[in-house]
Structure formats: structure tokens, C-alpha cells
Short mmCIF file of C-alpha atoms in Angstrom, two decimals:
data_model
loop_
_atom_site.label_atom_id
_atom_site.label_comp_id
_atom_site.label_asym_id
_atom_site.label_seq_id
_atom_site.Cartn_x
_atom_site.Cartn_y
_atom_site.Cartn_z
CA UNK A 1 -74.53 -83.00 42.77
CA UNK A 2 -70.82 -82.80 42.48
CA UNK A 3 -70.47 -81.99 46.25
CA UNK A 4 -72.31 -85.23 47.13
CA UNK A 5 -70.15 -87.11 44.72
CA UNK A 6 -66.97 -85.72 46.31
CA UNK A 7 -68.26 -86.80 49.74
CA UNK A 8 -68.97 -90.34 48.25
CA UNK A 9 -65.43 -90.43 46.89
CA UNK A 10 -63.89 -89.71 50.23
CA UNK A 11 -66.04 -92.37 51.83
CA UNK A 12 -65.11 -94.85 49.17
CA UNK A 13 -61.38 -93.99 49.60
CA UNK A 14 -61.64 -94.77 53.29
CA UNK A 15 -63.45 -98.12 52.66
CA UNK A 16 -60.61 -99.12 50.32
CA UNK A 17 -58.21 -99.14 53.12
CA UNK A 18 -56.86 -95.52 53.48
CA UNK A 19 -56.48 -94.00 56.82
CA UNK A 20 -56.57 -90.17 57.40
CA UNK A 21 -55.60 -87.77 60.00
CA UNK A 22 -57.87 -84.69 60.31
CA UNK A 23 -57.43 -81.29 61.71
CA UNK A 24 -60.88 -80.11 62.62
CA UNK A 25 -61.94 -76.51 63.18
CA UNK A 26 -63.73 -75.77 66.56
CA UNK A 27 -67.14 -75.88 65.02
CA UNK A 28 -66.58 -79.16 63.37
CA UNK A 29 -67.37 -77.75 60.01
CA UNK A 30 -64.28 -78.47 58.03
CA UNK A 31 -61.41 -80.92 58.33
CA UNK A 32 -58.40 -81.43 56.25
CA UNK A 33 -57.78 -85.11 55.55
CA UNK A 34 -54.16 -86.36 55.19
CA UNK A 35 -54.33 -89.75 53.45
CA UNK A 36 -52.03 -92.57 54.53
CA UNK A 37 -51.02 -94.99 51.76
CA UNK A 38 -52.24 -98.52 52.27
CA UNK A 39 -50.51 -101.26 50.33
CA UNK A 40 -53.94 -102.00 48.59
CA UNK A 41 -53.04 -99.14 46.38
CA UNK A 42 -55.30 -96.73 44.48
CA UNK A 43 -54.43 -93.62 46.45
CA UNK A 44 -52.93 -91.70 43.50
CA UNK A 45 -56.08 -92.39 41.30
CA UNK A 46 -58.43 -91.43 44.15
CA UNK A 47 -56.67 -88.16 44.83
CA UNK A 48 -56.46 -87.21 41.10
CA UNK A 49 -60.25 -87.87 40.72
CA UNK A 50 -60.88 -85.81 43.89
CA UNK A 51 -58.78 -82.93 42.56
CA UNK A 52 -60.68 -83.04 39.30
CA UNK A 53 -64.06 -82.94 41.01
CA UNK A 54 -63.05 -80.00 43.24
CA UNK A 55 -61.69 -78.10 40.11
CA UNK A 56 -65.00 -78.95 38.15
CA UNK A 57 -67.08 -77.77 41.11
CA UNK A 58 -65.18 -74.41 41.37
CA UNK A 59 -65.44 -73.89 37.52
CA UNK A 60 -69.17 -74.61 37.65
CA UNK A 61 -69.75 -72.17 40.65
CA UNK A 62 -67.78 -69.47 38.80
CA UNK A 63 -69.87 -69.79 35.61
CA UNK A 64 -73.31 -70.01 37.11
CA UNK A 65 -75.86 -67.31 38.02
CA UNK A 66 -78.92 -65.96 36.28
CA UNK A 67 -77.68 -64.27 33.10
CA UNK A 68 -80.92 -62.23 32.76
CA UNK A 69 -80.30 -60.60 36.13
CA UNK A 70 -76.63 -59.88 35.65
CA UNK A 71 -75.73 -56.18 35.70
CA UNK A 72 -73.42 -55.20 32.93
CA UNK A 73 -71.50 -51.96 32.47
CA UNK A 74 -69.29 -49.93 34.73
CA UNK A 75 -71.89 -48.63 37.24
CA UNK A 76 -71.87 -49.58 40.85
CA UNK A 77 -73.05 -53.11 41.80
CA UNK A 78 -75.60 -53.17 44.53
CA UNK A 79 -75.91 -56.53 46.41
CA UNK A 80 -77.52 -57.58 49.71
CA UNK A 81 -75.39 -59.45 52.32
CA UNK A 82 -76.63 -62.70 53.97
CA UNK A 83 -77.36 -60.45 57.02
CA UNK A 84 -79.52 -58.06 55.04
CA UNK A 85 -76.96 -55.33 54.73
CA UNK A 86 -76.84 -53.35 51.53
CA UNK A 87 -73.39 -53.49 49.93
CA UNK A 88 -72.32 -51.21 46.98
CA UNK A 89 -69.12 -51.85 44.92
CA UNK A 90 -67.29 -49.63 44.55
CA UNK A 91 -67.99 -47.75 47.76
CA UNK A 92 -66.77 -44.49 49.35
CA UNK A 93 -63.35 -46.14 50.25
CA UNK A 94 -61.38 -48.84 48.63
CA UNK A 95 -63.18 -52.14 48.69
CA UNK A 96 -61.25 -55.51 49.03
CA UNK A 97 -63.38 -58.27 47.44
CA UNK A 98 -62.42 -61.92 48.43
CA UNK A 99 -63.94 -64.45 46.17
CA UNK A 100 -64.56 -67.73 48.00
CA UNK A 101 -67.09 -70.54 48.47
CA UNK A 102 -68.62 -71.77 51.62
CA UNK A 103 -67.59 -75.40 50.79
CA UNK A 104 -63.91 -74.33 50.04
CA UNK A 105 -61.44 -75.45 52.83
CA UNK A 106 -58.63 -73.67 51.32
CA UNK A 107 -60.53 -70.30 51.51
CA UNK A 108 -60.63 -70.43 55.31
CA UNK A 109 -57.06 -69.16 56.00
CA UNK A 110 -57.48 -65.88 54.12
CA UNK A 111 -61.06 -65.47 55.57
CA UNK A 112 -59.45 -65.87 59.06
CA UNK A 113 -56.68 -63.26 58.05
CA UNK A 114 -59.38 -60.84 57.03
CA UNK A 115 -60.90 -61.20 60.46
CA UNK A 116 -57.54 -60.43 62.10
CA UNK A 117 -56.94 -57.39 59.96
CA UNK A 118 -60.44 -55.97 59.76
CA UNK A 119 -60.10 -53.67 62.72
CA UNK A 120 -56.66 -52.43 61.68
CA UNK A 121 -57.97 -51.36 58.24
CA UNK A 122 -61.48 -50.42 59.26
CA UNK A 123 -61.17 -46.74 58.22
CA UNK A 124 -59.17 -47.42 55.07
CA UNK A 125 -60.66 -50.43 53.47
CA UNK A 126 -64.03 -52.04 53.21
CA UNK A 127 -63.81 -55.89 53.33
CA UNK A 128 -66.36 -57.92 51.44
CA UNK A 129 -66.31 -61.69 51.05
CA UNK A 130 -68.08 -62.87 47.92
CA UNK A 131 -69.47 -66.49 47.86
CA UNK A 132 -69.43 -67.42 44.18
CA UNK A 133 -71.78 -70.42 44.52
CA UNK A 134 -75.18 -68.90 43.66
CA UNK A 135 -77.39 -71.45 45.59
CA UNK A 136 -75.42 -71.26 48.78
CA UNK A 137 -77.64 -70.31 51.72
CA UNK A 138 -77.11 -68.10 54.85
CA UNK A 139 -76.79 -71.25 56.93
CA UNK A 140 -73.83 -72.55 54.78
CA UNK A 141 -72.13 -69.08 54.75
CA UNK A 142 -72.53 -68.69 58.48
CA UNK A 143 -70.84 -72.19 58.95
CA UNK A 144 -67.89 -70.86 56.96
CA UNK A 145 -67.75 -67.56 58.83
CA UNK A 146 -67.76 -69.47 62.23
CA UNK A 147 -64.74 -71.46 60.97
CA UNK A 148 -63.04 -68.21 59.95
CA UNK A 149 -63.52 -66.57 63.38
CA UNK A 150 -66.85 -65.02 62.84
CA UNK A 151 -65.68 -61.82 60.99
CA UNK A 152 -67.98 -58.85 61.11
CA UNK A 153 -67.55 -57.54 57.53
CA UNK A 154 -70.28 -58.53 55.05
CA UNK A 155 -70.57 -61.80 53.27
CA UNK A 156 -72.52 -61.84 50.02
CA UNK A 157 -73.76 -64.55 47.78
CA UNK A 158 -73.14 -63.67 44.11
CA UNK A 159 -76.51 -65.23 43.00
CA UNK A 160 -76.37 -63.46 39.60
CA UNK A 161 -72.68 -63.74 38.96
CA UNK A 162 -72.39 -60.04 38.53
CA UNK A 163 -69.30 -59.45 40.74
CA UNK A 164 -67.69 -62.63 39.54
CA UNK A 165 -68.18 -61.43 35.85
CA UNK A 166 -67.38 -57.80 36.46
CA UNK A 167 -63.99 -58.65 37.80
CA UNK A 168 -63.14 -61.55 35.59
CA UNK A 169 -62.84 -64.14 38.33
CA UNK A 170 -61.78 -67.53 37.16
CA UNK A 171 -60.54 -69.18 40.34
CA UNK A 172 -61.44 -69.22 44.05
CA UNK A 173 -59.12 -67.62 46.53
CA UNK A 174 -58.99 -64.47 44.37
CA UNK A 175 -58.72 -60.99 45.86
CA UNK A 176 -59.50 -57.64 44.09
CA UNK A 177 -59.11 -54.18 45.65
CA UNK A 178 -61.35 -51.57 43.94
CA UNK A 179 -60.99 -47.88 44.32
CA UNK A 180 -64.07 -45.66 44.82
CA UNK A 181 -63.83 -44.48 41.17
CA UNK A 182 -64.10 -48.28 40.20
CA UNK A 183 -60.33 -48.62 39.22
CA UNK A 184 -58.83 -51.91 40.21
CA UNK A 185 -55.88 -51.07 42.36
CA UNK A 186 -54.51 -54.51 42.60
CA UNK A 187 -55.57 -58.21 42.37
CA UNK A 188 -54.25 -61.65 43.30
CA UNK A 189 -55.92 -64.46 41.46
CA UNK A 190 -56.10 -67.86 42.95
CA UNK A 191 -53.66 -66.83 45.78
CA UNK A 192 -54.83 -67.56 49.23
CA UNK A 193 -53.00 -65.26 51.80
CA UNK A 194 -52.47 -65.40 55.44
CA UNK A 195 -52.41 -62.26 57.66
CA UNK A 196 -48.89 -61.01 56.90
CA UNK A 197 -49.12 -61.62 53.16
CA UNK A 198 -52.51 -60.00 53.10
CA UNK A 199 -51.27 -56.99 55.03
CA UNK A 200 -48.47 -56.60 52.54
CA UNK A 201 -50.75 -56.93 49.54
CA UNK A 202 -53.24 -54.34 50.93
CA UNK A 203 -50.42 -51.89 51.86
CA UNK A 204 -49.17 -52.25 48.32
CA UNK A 205 -52.53 -51.73 46.74
CA UNK A 206 -53.19 -48.59 48.81
CA UNK A 207 -49.83 -47.04 48.35
#
């Protein structure tokens, strides 16, 4: 699939004479490669192709799911987390939905910020991370969670695409705050946030 093609591209790029420096997370799950230009050339083309593949992969993930199982309308969405916890959106307090993917390295900083802020907002906001890739497994999600500091809030895989479609999500790193009555209090599309930015966003949504 496209993920395998992306891995092949990285390996091919390295074979063509590019060096890289990586910053690896403690669990070894994700690394950010910084290519170093080699006179052999081809770096720009390789990076462009990689960016296109990542973008296509994200679009495909956001547009998949089983249409026959998709819940339409304005009623609550009920979904089970990868740990077996029943999650209802909206809930009895504002719910912050963070739309990510377990293979998305740029999603880790906000996931880490959510782990940092979870206790502070425990009685005010319910945090839920939504993996938009329908076929992702608990093992893949747990690998991402470990890289993000092992947060305790629920992670769900949007197998039917119901949450993604309900809130019109078109890009990863999107955050939506939903009031108990279903009103969207605020949203940030395609905008990953670290702790301070996320705190300001939440305070604004709840004010």
C-alpha cells in the first residue's frame, strides 16, 4: 500500500547518496529524518514525491470507512475505544476531538500536549483522540500513544468514518471542541498545537 511505498521511497533516497539525521522517540517508533544534500542530486524530486505520497495517504484515510455503517444525522455518535471503553460524542461535558493517524509523525506533538493538559482539564473537558485510518489496529494505536507519553484519555479508530464525516474533517492534525448539546464551540483544522497553544485554544473555546 502507500505506506509501504513511502518506506521504499525513503530507502531509495538513502541509497542514492543522502544522509539523514534522526531524532528518535524513546520507544523507537518514530523518527524525523533531516536529509543532507549530496552532490548526486535528486533531493528535491524525492522530497516532493514523499510529500505527495503522504498527502495522498492522508486523503485516502479521511475518505475511507464503511458507508453502510456510517451514522448520519445529529444524534450522538457511539464508538468503542481501542481499550474497550464506550465513548459517546457529544458527552456530558465539552469534548475535544483530535483527528490524527497512528502513522502521522506530525500528530505526536499535540498528542503529547493533550497528555500534559489532561489532568488540568479533567473536570471540564473530555479528551478523545480519533484515528482516521479505518484499518489501524490497537497495536498501531498503542505504539503512537507510547510515543505521545501514554495518555489515559480514550483513543478510537473511526472505522466507519462517522466522526470524520460528522465534523467535516479534511486534514490530519484537526481539533474540534463539541458542547454537550452538539454545538461546535471551536475548531482548528490542520493545525497541530503544542501545550501552550492548545491551552489557549481550549480556554477560548470554553469561555
